[in-house]
Amino acid sequence: MKKYVCDVCGYIYDPEKGDPDGGVPAGTAFEDVKADWVCPMCGVGKDSFSPTV
């Protein structure tokens, strides 16, 4: 599964870790994260993330 990086603060969403504090269990692909999820570091929406290279 691909990792995604926040374009604003550089936080990397790693699907192997998920975001347990944000309600996203480990093993959740970024595409399957709910649309209203926000970056745990800066609070921007999911649309402000880009796939890592």
mmCIF file of C-alpha atoms in Angstrom:
data_model
loop_
_atom_site.group_PDB
_atom_site.id
_atom_site.type_symbol
_atom_site.label_atom_id
_atom_site.label_comp_id
_atom_site.label_asym_id
_atom_site.label_seq_id
_atom_site.Cartn_x
_atom_site.Cartn_y
_atom_site.Cartn_z
ATOM 1 C CA MET A 1 0.000 0.000 0.000
ATOM 2 C CA LYS A 2 1.175 3.485 -0.891
ATOM 3 C CA LYS A 3 2.110 6.107 1.664
ATOM 4 C CA TYR A 4 0.729 9.637 1.318
ATOM 5 C CA VAL A 5 2.316 12.911 2.418
ATOM 6 C CA CYS A 6 0.557 16.055 3.637
ATOM 7 C CA ASP A 7 1.331 18.890 1.223
ATOM 8 C CA VAL A 8 1.110 21.418 4.065
ATOM 9 C CA CYS A 9 3.170 19.988 6.948
ATOM 10 C CA GLY A 10 4.913 16.892 5.567
ATOM 11 C CA TYR A 11 3.121 14.324 7.783
ATOM 12 C CA ILE A 12 3.275 10.895 6.155
ATOM 13 C CA TYR A 13 0.221 8.663 6.318
ATOM 14 C CA ASP A 14 1.505 5.096 6.502
ATOM 15 C CA PRO A 15 -1.282 2.558 5.861
ATOM 16 C CA GLU A 16 0.577 -0.076 7.873
ATOM 17 C CA LYS A 17 0.259 2.167 10.955
ATOM 18 C CA GLY A 18 -3.008 3.946 10.153
ATOM 19 C CA ASP A 19 -4.024 6.755 12.501
ATOM 20 C CA PRO A 20 -5.457 5.042 15.598
ATOM 21 C CA ASP A 21 -5.923 8.365 17.419
ATOM 22 C CA GLY A 22 -7.904 9.618 14.405
ATOM 23 C CA GLY A 23 -10.056 6.502 14.181
ATOM 24 C CA VAL A 24 -8.171 4.859 11.310
ATOM 25 C CA PRO A 25 -7.034 1.317 12.154
ATOM 26 C CA ALA A 26 -3.673 -0.053 11.038
ATOM 27 C CA GLY A 27 -3.867 -1.690 7.624
ATOM 28 C CA THR A 28 -6.266 0.903 6.164
ATOM 29 C CA ALA A 29 -5.357 2.034 2.633
ATOM 30 C CA PHE A 30 -5.452 5.814 2.177
ATOM 31 C CA GLU A 31 -8.214 5.401 -0.397
ATOM 32 C CA ASP A 32 -10.362 3.752 2.299
ATOM 33 C CA VAL A 33 -9.857 6.495 4.896
ATOM 34 C CA LYS A 34 -13.105 8.413 5.499
ATOM 35 C CA ALA A 35 -13.480 11.648 3.514
ATOM 36 C CA ASP A 36 -13.804 13.766 6.682
ATOM 37 C CA TRP A 37 -10.483 12.560 8.148
ATOM 38 C CA VAL A 38 -7.944 15.332 8.758
ATOM 39 C CA CYS A 39 -4.170 15.412 9.107
ATOM 40 C CA PRO A 40 -3.295 14.685 12.751
ATOM 41 C CA MET A 41 -0.453 17.218 12.649
ATOM 42 C CA CYS A 42 -1.982 20.307 11.002
ATOM 43 C CA GLY A 43 -5.692 19.572 10.503
ATOM 44 C CA VAL A 44 -5.993 19.908 6.724
ATOM 45 C CA GLY A 45 -8.317 17.625 4.807
ATOM 46 C CA LYS A 46 -7.564 14.413 2.988
ATOM 47 C CA ASP A 47 -7.529 16.327 -0.319
ATOM 48 C CA SER A 48 -4.273 18.009 0.758
ATOM 49 C CA PHE A 49 -2.310 14.744 0.575
ATOM 50 C CA SER A 50 -0.248 13.411 -2.335
ATOM 51 C CA PRO A 51 1.178 9.938 -2.944
ATOM 52 C CA THR A 52 4.834 9.570 -2.007
ATOM 53 C CA VAL A 53 7.324 8.619 -4.680
#
